[in-house]
CSV table of C-alpha atoms in Angstrom, one decimal:
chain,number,residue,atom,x,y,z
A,1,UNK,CA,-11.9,13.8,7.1
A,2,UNK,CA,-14.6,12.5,4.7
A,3,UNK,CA,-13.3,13.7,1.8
A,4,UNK,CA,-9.5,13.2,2.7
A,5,UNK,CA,-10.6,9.0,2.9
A,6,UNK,CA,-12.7,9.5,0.2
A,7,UNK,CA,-9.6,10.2,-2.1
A,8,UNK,CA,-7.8,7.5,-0.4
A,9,UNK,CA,-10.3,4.8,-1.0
A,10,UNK,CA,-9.8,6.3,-4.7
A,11,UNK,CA,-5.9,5.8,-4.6
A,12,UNK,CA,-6.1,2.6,-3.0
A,13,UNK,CA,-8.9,1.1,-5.0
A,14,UNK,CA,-6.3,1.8,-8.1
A,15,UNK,CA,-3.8,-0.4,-6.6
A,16,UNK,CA,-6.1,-3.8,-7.2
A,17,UNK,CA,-8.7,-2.5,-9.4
A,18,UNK,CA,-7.0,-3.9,-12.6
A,19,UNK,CA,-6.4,-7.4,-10.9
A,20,UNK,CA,-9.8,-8.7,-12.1
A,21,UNK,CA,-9.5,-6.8,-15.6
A,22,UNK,CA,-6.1,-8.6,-16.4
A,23,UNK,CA,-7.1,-11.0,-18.7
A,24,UNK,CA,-9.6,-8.5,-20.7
A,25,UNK,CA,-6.5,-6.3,-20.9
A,26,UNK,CA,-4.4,-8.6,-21.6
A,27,UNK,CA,-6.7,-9.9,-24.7
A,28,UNK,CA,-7.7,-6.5,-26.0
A,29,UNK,CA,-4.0,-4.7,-26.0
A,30,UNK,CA,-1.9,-8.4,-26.6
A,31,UNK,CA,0.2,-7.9,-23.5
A,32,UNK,CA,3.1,-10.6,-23.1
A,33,UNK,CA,2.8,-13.4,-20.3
A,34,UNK,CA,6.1,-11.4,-18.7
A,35,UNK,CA,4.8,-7.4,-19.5
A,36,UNK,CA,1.1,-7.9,-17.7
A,37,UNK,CA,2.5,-7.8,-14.5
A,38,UNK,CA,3.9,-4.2,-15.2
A,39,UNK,CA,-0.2,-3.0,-15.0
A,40,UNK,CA,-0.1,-3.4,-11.6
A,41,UNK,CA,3.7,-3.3,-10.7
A,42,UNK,CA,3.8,0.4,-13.0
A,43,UNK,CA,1.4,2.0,-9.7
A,44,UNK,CA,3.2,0.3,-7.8
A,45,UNK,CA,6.5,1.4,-8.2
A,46,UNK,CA,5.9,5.0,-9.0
A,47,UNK,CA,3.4,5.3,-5.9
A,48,UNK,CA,6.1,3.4,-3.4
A,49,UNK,CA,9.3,5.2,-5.3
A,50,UNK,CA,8.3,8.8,-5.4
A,51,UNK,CA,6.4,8.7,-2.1
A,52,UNK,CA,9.2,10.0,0.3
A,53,UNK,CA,10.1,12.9,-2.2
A,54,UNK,CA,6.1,14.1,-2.3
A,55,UNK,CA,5.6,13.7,1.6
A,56,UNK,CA,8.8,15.7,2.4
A,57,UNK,CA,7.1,18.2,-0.9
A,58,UNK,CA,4.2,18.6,1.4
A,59,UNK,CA,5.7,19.2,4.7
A,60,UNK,CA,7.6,22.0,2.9
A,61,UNK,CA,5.2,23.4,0.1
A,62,UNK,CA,2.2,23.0,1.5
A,63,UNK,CA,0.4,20.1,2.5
A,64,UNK,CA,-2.9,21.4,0.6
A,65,UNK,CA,-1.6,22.3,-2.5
A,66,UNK,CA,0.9,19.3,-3.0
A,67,UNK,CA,-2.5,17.1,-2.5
A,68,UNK,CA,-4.4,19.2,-4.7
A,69,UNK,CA,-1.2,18.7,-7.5
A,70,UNK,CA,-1.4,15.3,-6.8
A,71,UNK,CA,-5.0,14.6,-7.4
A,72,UNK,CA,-5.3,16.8,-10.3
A,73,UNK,CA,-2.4,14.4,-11.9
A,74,UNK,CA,-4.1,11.3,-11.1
A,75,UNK,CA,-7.2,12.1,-12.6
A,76,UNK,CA,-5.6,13.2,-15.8
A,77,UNK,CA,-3.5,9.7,-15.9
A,78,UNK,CA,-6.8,7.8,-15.2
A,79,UNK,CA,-8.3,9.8,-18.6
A,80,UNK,CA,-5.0,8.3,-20.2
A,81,UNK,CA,-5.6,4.9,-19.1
A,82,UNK,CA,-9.1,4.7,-20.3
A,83,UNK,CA,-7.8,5.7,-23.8
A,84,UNK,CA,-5.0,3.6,-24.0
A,85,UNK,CA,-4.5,1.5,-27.7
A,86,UNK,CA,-0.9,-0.1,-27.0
A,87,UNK,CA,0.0,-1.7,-24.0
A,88,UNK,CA,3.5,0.9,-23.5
A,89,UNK,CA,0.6,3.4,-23.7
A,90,UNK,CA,-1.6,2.3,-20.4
A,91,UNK,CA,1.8,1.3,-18.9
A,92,UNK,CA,3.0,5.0,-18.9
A,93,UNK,CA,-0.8,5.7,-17.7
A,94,UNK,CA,-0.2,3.6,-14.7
A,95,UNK,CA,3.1,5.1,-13.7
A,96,UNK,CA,1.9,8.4,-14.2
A,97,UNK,CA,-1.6,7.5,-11.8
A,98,UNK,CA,0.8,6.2,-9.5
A,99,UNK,CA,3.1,9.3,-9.6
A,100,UNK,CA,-0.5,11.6,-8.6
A,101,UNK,CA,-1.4,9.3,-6.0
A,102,UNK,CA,2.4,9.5,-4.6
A,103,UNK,CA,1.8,13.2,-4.3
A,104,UNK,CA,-1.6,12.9,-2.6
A,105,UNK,CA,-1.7,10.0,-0.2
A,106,UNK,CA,0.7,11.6,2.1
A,107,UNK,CA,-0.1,14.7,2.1
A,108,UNK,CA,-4.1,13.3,2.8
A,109,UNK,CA,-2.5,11.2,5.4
A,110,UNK,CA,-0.2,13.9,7.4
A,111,UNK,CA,-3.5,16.3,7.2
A,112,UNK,CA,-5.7,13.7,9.5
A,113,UNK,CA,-2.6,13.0,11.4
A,114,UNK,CA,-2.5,16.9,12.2
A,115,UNK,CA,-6.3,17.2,12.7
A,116,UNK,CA,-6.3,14.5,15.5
A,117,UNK,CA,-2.9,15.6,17.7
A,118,UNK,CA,-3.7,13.0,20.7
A,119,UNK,CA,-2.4,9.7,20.5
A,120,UNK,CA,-6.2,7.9,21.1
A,121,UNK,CA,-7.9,10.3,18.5
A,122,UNK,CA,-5.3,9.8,16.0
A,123,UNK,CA,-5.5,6.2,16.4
A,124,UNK,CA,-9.2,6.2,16.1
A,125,UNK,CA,-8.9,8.7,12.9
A,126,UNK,CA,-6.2,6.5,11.0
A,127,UNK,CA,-7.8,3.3,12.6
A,128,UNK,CA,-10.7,4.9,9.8
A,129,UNK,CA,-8.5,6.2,7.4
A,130,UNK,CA,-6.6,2.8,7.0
A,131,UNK,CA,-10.2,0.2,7.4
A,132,UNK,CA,-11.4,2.8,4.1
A,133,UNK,CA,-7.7,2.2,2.5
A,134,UNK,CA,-8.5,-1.4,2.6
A,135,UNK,CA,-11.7,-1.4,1.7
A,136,UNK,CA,-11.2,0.4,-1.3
A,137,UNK,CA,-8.5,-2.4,-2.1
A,138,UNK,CA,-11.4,-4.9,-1.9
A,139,UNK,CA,-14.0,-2.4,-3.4
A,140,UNK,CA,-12.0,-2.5,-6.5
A,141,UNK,CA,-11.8,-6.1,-7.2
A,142,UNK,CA,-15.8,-5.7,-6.9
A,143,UNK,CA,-16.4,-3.0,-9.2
A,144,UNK,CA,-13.3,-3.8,-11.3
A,145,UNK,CA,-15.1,-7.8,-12.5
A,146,UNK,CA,-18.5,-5.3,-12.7
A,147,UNK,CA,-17.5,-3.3,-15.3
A,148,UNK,CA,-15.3,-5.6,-17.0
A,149,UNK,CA,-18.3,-7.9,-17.6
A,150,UNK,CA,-20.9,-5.7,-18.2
A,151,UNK,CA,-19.2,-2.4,-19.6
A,152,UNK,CA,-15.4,-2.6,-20.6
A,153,UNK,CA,-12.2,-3.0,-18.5
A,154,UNK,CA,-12.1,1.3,-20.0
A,155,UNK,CA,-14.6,1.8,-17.0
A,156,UNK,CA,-12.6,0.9,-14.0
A,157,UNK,CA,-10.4,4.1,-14.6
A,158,UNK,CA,-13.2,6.4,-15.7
A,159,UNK,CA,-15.2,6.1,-12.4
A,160,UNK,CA,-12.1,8.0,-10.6
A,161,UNK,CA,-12.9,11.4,-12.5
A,162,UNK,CA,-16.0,12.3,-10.4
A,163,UNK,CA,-13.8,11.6,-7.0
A,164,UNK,CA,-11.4,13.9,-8.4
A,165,UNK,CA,-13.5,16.9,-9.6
A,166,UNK,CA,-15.2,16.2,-6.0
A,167,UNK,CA,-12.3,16.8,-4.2
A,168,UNK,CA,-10.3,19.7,-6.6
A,169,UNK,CA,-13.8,21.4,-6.0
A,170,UNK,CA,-14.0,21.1,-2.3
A,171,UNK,CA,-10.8,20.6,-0.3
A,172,UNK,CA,-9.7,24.1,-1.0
A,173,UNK,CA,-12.9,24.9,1.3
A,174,UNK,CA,-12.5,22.9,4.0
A,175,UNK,CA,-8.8,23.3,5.1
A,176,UNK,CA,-6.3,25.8,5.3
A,177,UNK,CA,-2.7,25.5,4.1
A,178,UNK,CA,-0.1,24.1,6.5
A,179,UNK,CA,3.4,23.1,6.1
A,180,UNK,CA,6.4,22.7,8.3
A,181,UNK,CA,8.8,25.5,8.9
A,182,UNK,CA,12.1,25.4,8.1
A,183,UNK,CA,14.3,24.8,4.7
A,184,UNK,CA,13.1,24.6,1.6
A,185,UNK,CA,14.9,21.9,0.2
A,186,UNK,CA,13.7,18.5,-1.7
A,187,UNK,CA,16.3,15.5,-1.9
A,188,UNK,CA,16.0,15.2,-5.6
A,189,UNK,CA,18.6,12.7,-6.2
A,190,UNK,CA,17.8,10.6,-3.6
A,191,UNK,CA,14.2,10.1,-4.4
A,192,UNK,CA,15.4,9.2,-8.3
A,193,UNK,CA,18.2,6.8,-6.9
A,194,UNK,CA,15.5,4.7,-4.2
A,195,UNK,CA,12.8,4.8,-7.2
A,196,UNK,CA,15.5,3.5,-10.0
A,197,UNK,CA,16.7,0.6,-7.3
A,198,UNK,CA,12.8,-0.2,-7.1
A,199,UNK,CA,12.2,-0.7,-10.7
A,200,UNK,CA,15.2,-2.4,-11.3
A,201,UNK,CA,14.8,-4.9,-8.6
A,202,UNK,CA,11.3,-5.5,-9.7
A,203,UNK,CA,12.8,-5.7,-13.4
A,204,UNK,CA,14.7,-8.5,-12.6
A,205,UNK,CA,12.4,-10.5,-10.5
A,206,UNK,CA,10.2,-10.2,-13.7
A,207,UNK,CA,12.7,-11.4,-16.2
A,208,UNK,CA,13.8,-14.2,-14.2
A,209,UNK,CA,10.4,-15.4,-13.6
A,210,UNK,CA,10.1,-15.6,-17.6
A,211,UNK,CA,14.3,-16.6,-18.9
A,212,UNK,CA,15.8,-17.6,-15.9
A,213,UNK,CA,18.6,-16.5,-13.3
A,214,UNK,CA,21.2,-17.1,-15.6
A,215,UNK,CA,19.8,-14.7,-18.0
A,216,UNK,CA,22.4,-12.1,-18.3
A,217,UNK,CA,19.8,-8.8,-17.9
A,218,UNK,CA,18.5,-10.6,-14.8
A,219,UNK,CA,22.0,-10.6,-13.3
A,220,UNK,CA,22.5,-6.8,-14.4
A,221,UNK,CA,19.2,-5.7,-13.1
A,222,UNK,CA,19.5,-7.0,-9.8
A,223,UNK,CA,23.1,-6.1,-9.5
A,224,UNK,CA,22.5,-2.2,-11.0
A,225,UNK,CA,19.5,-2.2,-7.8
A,226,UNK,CA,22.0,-3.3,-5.3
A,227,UNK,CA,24.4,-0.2,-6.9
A,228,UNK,CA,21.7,2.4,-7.0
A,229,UNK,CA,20.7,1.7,-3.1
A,230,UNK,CA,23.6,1.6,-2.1
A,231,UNK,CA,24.3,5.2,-3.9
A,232,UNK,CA,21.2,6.3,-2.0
A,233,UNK,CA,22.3,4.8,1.0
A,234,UNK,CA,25.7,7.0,0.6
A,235,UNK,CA,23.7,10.0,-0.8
A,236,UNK,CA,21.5,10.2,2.3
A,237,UNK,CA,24.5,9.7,4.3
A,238,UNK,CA,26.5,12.9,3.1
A,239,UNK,CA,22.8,14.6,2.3
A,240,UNK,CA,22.5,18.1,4.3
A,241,UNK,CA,18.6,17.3,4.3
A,242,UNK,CA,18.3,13.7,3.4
A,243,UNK,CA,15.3,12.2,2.3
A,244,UNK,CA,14.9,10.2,5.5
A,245,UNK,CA,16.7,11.9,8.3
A,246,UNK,CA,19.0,9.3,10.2
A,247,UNK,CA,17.2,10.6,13.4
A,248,UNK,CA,13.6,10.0,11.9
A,249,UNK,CA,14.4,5.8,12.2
A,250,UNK,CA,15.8,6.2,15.6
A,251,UNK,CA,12.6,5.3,16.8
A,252,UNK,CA,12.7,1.5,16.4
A,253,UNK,CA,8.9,1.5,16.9
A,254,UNK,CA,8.6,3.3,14.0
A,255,UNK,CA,11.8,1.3,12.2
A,256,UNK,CA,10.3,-2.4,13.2
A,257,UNK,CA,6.4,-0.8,11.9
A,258,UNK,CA,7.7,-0.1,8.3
A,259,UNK,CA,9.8,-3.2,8.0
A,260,UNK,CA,6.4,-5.7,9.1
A,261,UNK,CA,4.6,-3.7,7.0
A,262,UNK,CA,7.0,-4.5,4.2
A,263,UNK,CA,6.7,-8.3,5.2
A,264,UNK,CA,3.1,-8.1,5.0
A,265,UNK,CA,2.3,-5.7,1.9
A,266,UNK,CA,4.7,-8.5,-0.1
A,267,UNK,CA,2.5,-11.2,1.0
A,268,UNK,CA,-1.1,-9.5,0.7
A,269,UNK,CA,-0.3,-7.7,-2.9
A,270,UNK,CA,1.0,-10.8,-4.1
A,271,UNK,CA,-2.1,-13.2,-2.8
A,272,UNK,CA,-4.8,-10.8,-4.3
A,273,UNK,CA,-3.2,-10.8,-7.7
A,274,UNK,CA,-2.1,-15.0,-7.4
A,275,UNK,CA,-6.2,-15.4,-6.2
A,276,UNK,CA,-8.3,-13.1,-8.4
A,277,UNK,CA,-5.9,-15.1,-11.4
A,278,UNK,CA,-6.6,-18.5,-10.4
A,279,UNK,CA,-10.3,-17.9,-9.6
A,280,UNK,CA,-10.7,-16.5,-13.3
A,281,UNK,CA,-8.3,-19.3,-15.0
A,282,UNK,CA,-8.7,-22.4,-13.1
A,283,UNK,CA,-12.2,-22.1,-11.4
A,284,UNK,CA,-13.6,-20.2,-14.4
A,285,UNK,CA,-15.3,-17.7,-13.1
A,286,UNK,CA,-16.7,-14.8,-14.8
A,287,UNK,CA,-15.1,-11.4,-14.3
A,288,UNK,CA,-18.4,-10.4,-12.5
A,289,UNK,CA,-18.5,-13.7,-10.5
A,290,UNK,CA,-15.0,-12.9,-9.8
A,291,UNK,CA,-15.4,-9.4,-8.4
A,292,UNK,CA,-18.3,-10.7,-6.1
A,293,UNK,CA,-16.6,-13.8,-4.7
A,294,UNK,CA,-14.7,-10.8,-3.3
A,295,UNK,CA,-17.7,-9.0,-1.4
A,296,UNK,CA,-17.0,-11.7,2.1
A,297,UNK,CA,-13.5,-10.0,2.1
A,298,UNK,CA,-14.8,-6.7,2.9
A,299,UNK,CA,-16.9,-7.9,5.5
A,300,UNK,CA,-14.2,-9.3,7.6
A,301,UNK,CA,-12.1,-6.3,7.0
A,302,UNK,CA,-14.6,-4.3,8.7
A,303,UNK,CA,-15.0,-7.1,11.3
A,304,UNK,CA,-11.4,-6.4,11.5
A,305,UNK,CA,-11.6,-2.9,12.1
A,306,UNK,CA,-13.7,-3.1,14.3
A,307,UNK,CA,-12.1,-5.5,16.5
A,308,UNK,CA,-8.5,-3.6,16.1
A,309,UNK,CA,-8.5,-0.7,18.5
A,310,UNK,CA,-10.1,-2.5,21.2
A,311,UNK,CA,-7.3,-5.6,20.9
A,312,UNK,CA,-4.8,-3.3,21.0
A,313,UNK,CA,-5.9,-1.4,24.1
A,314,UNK,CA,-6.5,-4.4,25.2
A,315,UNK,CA,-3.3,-6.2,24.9
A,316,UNK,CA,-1.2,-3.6,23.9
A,317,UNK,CA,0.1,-2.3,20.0
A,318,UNK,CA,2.9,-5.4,20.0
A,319,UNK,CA,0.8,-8.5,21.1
A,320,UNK,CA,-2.4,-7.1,18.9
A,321,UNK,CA,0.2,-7.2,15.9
A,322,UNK,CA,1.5,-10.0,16.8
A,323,UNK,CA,-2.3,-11.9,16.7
A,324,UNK,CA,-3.0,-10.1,13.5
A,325,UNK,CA,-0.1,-11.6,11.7
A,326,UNK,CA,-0.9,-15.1,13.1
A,327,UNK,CA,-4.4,-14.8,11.7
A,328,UNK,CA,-3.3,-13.8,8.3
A,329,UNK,CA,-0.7,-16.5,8.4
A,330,UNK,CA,-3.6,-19.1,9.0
A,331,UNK,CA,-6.2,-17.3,6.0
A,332,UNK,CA,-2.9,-17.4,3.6
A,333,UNK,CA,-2.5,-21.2,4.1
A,334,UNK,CA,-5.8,-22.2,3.9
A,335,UNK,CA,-6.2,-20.4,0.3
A,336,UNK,CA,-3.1,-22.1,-0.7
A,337,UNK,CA,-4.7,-25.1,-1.7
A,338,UNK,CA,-7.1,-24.1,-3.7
A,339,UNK,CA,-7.4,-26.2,-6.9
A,340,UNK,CA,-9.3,-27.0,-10.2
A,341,UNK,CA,-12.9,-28.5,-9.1
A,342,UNK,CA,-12.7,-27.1,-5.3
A,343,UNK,CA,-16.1,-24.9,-4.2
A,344,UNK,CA,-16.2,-21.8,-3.2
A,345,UNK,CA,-18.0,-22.2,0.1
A,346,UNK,CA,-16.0,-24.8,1.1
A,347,UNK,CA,-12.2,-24.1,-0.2
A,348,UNK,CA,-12.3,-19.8,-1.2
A,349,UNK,CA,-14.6,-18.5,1.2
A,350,UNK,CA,-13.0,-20.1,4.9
A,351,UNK,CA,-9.8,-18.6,3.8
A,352,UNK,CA,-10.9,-15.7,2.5
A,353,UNK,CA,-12.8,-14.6,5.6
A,354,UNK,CA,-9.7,-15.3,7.9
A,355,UNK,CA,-7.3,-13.8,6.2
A,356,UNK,CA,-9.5,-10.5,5.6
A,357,UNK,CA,-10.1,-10.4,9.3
A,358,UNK,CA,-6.6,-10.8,10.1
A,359,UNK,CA,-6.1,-7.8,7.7
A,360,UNK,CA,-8.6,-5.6,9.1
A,361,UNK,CA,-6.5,-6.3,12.7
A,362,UNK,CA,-3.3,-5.1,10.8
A,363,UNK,CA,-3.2,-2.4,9.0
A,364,UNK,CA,-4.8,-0.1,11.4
A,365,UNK,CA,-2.5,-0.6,14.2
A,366,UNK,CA,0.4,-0.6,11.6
A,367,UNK,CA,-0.8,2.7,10.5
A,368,UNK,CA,-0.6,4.2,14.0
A,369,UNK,CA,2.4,2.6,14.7
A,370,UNK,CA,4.5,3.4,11.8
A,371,UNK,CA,3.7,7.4,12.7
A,372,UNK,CA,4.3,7.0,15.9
A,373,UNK,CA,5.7,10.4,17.4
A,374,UNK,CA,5.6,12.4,14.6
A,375,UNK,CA,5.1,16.6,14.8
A,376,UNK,CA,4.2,18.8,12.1
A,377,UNK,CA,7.6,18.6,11.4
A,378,UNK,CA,7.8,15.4,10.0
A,379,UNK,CA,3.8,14.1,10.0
A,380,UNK,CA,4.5,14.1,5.6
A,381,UNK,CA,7.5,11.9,6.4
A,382,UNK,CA,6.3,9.4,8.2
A,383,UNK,CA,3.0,9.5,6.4
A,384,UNK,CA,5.0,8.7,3.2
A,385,UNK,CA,7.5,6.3,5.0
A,386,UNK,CA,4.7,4.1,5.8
A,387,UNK,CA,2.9,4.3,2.3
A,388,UNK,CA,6.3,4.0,0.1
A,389,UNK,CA,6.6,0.9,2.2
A,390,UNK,CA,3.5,-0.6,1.6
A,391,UNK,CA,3.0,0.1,-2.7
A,392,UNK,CA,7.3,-1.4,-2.5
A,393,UNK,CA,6.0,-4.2,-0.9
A,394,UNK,CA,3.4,-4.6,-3.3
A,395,UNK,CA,5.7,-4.1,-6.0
A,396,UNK,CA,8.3,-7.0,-4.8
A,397,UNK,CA,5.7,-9.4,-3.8
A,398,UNK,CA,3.9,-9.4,-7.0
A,399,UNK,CA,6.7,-9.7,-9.3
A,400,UNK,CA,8.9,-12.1,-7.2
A,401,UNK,CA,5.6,-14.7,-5.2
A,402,UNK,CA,3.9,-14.4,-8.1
A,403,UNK,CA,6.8,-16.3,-10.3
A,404,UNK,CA,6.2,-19.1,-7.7
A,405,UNK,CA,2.7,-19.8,-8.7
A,406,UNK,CA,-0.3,-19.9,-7.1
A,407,UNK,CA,0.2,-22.5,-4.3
A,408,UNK,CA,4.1,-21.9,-3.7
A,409,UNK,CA,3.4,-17.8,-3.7
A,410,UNK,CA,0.8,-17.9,-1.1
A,411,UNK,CA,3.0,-20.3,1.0
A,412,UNK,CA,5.9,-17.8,0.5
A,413,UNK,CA,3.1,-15.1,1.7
A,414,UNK,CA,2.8,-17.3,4.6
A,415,UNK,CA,6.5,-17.3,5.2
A,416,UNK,CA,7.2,-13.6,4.8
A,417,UNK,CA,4.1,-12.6,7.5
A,418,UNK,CA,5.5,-15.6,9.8
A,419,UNK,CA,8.9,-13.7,9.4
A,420,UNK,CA,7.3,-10.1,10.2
A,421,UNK,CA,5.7,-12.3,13.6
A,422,UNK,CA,8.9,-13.1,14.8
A,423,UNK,CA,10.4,-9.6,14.0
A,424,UNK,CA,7.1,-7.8,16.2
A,425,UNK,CA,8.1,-10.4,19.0
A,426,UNK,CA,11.5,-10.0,19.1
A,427,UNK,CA,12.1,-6.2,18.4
A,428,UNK,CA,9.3,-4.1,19.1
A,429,UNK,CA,9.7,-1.8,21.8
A,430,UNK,CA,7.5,-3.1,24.8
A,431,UNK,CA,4.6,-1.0,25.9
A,432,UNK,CA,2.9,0.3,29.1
A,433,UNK,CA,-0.6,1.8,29.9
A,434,UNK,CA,-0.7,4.9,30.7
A,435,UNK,CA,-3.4,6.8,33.1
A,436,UNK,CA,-6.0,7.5,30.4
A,437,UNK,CA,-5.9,3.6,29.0
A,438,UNK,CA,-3.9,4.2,25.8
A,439,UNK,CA,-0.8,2.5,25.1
A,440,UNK,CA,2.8,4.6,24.7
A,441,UNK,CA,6.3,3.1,23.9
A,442,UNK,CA,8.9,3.0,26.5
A,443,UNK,CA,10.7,6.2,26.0
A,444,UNK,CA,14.1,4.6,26.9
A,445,UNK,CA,13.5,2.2,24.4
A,446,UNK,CA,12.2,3.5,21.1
A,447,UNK,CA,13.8,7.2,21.8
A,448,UNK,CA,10.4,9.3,21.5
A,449,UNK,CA,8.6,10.6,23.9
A,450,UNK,CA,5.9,8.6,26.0
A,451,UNK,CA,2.2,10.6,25.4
């Protein structure tokens, strides 16, 4: 379990730990105002695009060894990045990173699910599992402005080569090799089709942001993403063993889960790469001033945490979700208004602790309920759902908030959690206490059975 969050934090950290470096990178390779986006959007898109294929890998392949794969590629790409002379160079780097991490988050992921089968233990376990995700996202933004400043913006990918060794060296160990029975058979072309709609989308949310919507590639990039999803729409349709089975998002618990989560990755991925920009450019901070501005925000995540299985035991999965997303609407506001000449205690750090609170109430209970009902038929599937989710998210609300600027994309944020609120209240499936004091969805209602 140690190890397994230990690789996460790892993955995770990678998804913001260039947000502080941006402007070193930028400087040193001579990336273009539009192509510096593609650090971070690269990960993204290749983490979120290729994630269903690699979970449905490990439920059929081996759970172990398609982790083991996927870690082993990661650390290779991070070598790449730390090399890279040309900015095409630690572009490919990052897609490649985010291609290892697709094939190890969730497979990691599906492994804890398995290891904790009841629905309180698992909870607890990805209650953990998730808190470390996000504190590695925070983690990085503290270590990335540290070794900007003090080494070079190289460092940030070097110091994921000893995780990597650590874990090559010692998961092989400390679990066996599972993997779901059944037929071997891997939705290729869906998992290109969903991946090439992903870029393409993000492609021309980019481009608009720099020439316009008028701009004739704009109009063929978004209009080649609406054709490639709705092949893979048709594709998984026909599909003998789709990528995501129909009967997999029956379970509207699970359904409503992914789509908040979308909702709120957008907003949260876009507001850490809007913040860390504006702290750096218009309060002039150092990259190392930067990175520990940041330290507050892992507090309240843990704070959080902490507080997220008891609320929703409390209160129940769709009222706790519902409080978390009103908290995080509140942080995202206040941080909208931060301007040239504002404080930190008084104008960053109010916002900053609200909204990492609210977070630290989220993600946990998203986790759980995203996987809701999943066997060890399917735990890679969900596992992957959830996590493709999240890094698309990412991936849509940097390149299309970020074109708003900083006030107007945090007020979008704001918007696009407000709408996941309204989503949780209306849609989620009710739930009911059962004898032992967890919660379970109404069976009649979501289509899964009650635990």
């Amino acid at each position: 379990m140690i190890l397994l969050c230990l690789v996460q934090f790892m993955l995770v950290l990678d998804d913001t730990v260039v947000n502080v470096a941006l402007p070193s990178i930028r400087d040193e390779l001579g990336f273009s105002p539009s192509g510096l986006p593609w650090v971070v959007n690269a990960y993204f898109l290749a983490f979120g695009g290729l994630l269903l294929l690699c979970g449905r890998m490990a439920d059929l392949l081996g759970r172990r060894r398609v982790f083991l794969m996927g870690v082993a590629l990661f650390g290779v790409a991070s070598l790449a990045c730390a090399i890279a002379q040309e900015p095409w160079q630690l572009v490919v780097g990052r897609f490649v990173q985010g291609a290892g991490a697709a094939m190890a988050s969730p497979a990691a992921m599906s492994m804890i699910t398995l290891l904790h089968p009841g629905r309180e233990e698992r909870a607890r376990a990805l209650g953990i599992w998730g808190g470390i995700a996000a504190l590695g996202g925070t983690s990085g933004l503290v270590l990335s402005g540290a070794l900007t400043e003090l080494v070079s913006w190289r460092g940030i990918f070097l110091i994921n080569l000893p995780i990597v060794a650590l874990a090559l060296a010692l998961l092989p160990r400390l679990l066996p090799e599972s993997r779901a029975p059944g037929q071997r058979h891997l939705d290729v072309p869906g998992a290109v089709l969903v991946t090439g709609a992903a870029v393409s989308l993000v492609y021309g949310l980019l481009r608009a942001g720099e020439t316009g919507w008028s701009d004739p590639i704009v109009v063929g990039a978004v209009g080649l993403s609406a054709a490639l999803a709705g092949a893979f729409l048709t594709a998984e349709w026909r599909s003998t063993a789709p990528l995501v089975p129909m009967s997999f998002l029956a379970s509207r618990t699970r359904a409503i889960a992914n789509v908040a989560t979308l909702l709120f990755s957008m907003a949260m991925y876009a507001m850490a790469f809007l913040l860390m920009i504006q702290i750096q450019t218009v309060l002039t901070y150092s990259p190392l001033l930067a990175g520990i501005a940041y330290l507050p925000y892992g507090a309240g995540i843990l704070a959080g945490m902490w507080l997220s299985s008891r609320v929703s035991v409390r209160i129940g999965t769709r009222w706790a979700l519902l409080l978390a997303f009103l908290i995080n609407i509140v942080g995202l506001l206040l941080l909208s208004g931060l301007a040239a000449g504002d404080s930190y205690v008084t104008h960053v750090l109010p916002g900053m602790l609200v909204l990492s609170v609210g977070n630290g109430l989220s993600l946990p209970v998203l986790a759980v309920t995203a996987v809701d009902g999943t066997t060890d038929k399917d735990a890679g599937l969900g596992s992957a759902l959830f996590t493709s989710v999240q890094q698309i998210g990412g991936a849509i609300g940097v390149a299309a908030l970020a074109i708003l600027g900083y006030s107007g994309g945090l007020t979008a944020g704001a918007v696009c959690v407000a709408l996941g609120a309204v989503l949780i209240v209306i849609a989620l499936p009710r739930a009911s206490r059962t004898s032992s004091g967890a919660w379970s969805t109404n069976r009649s209602q979501s289509g899964i059975v009650s635990t």
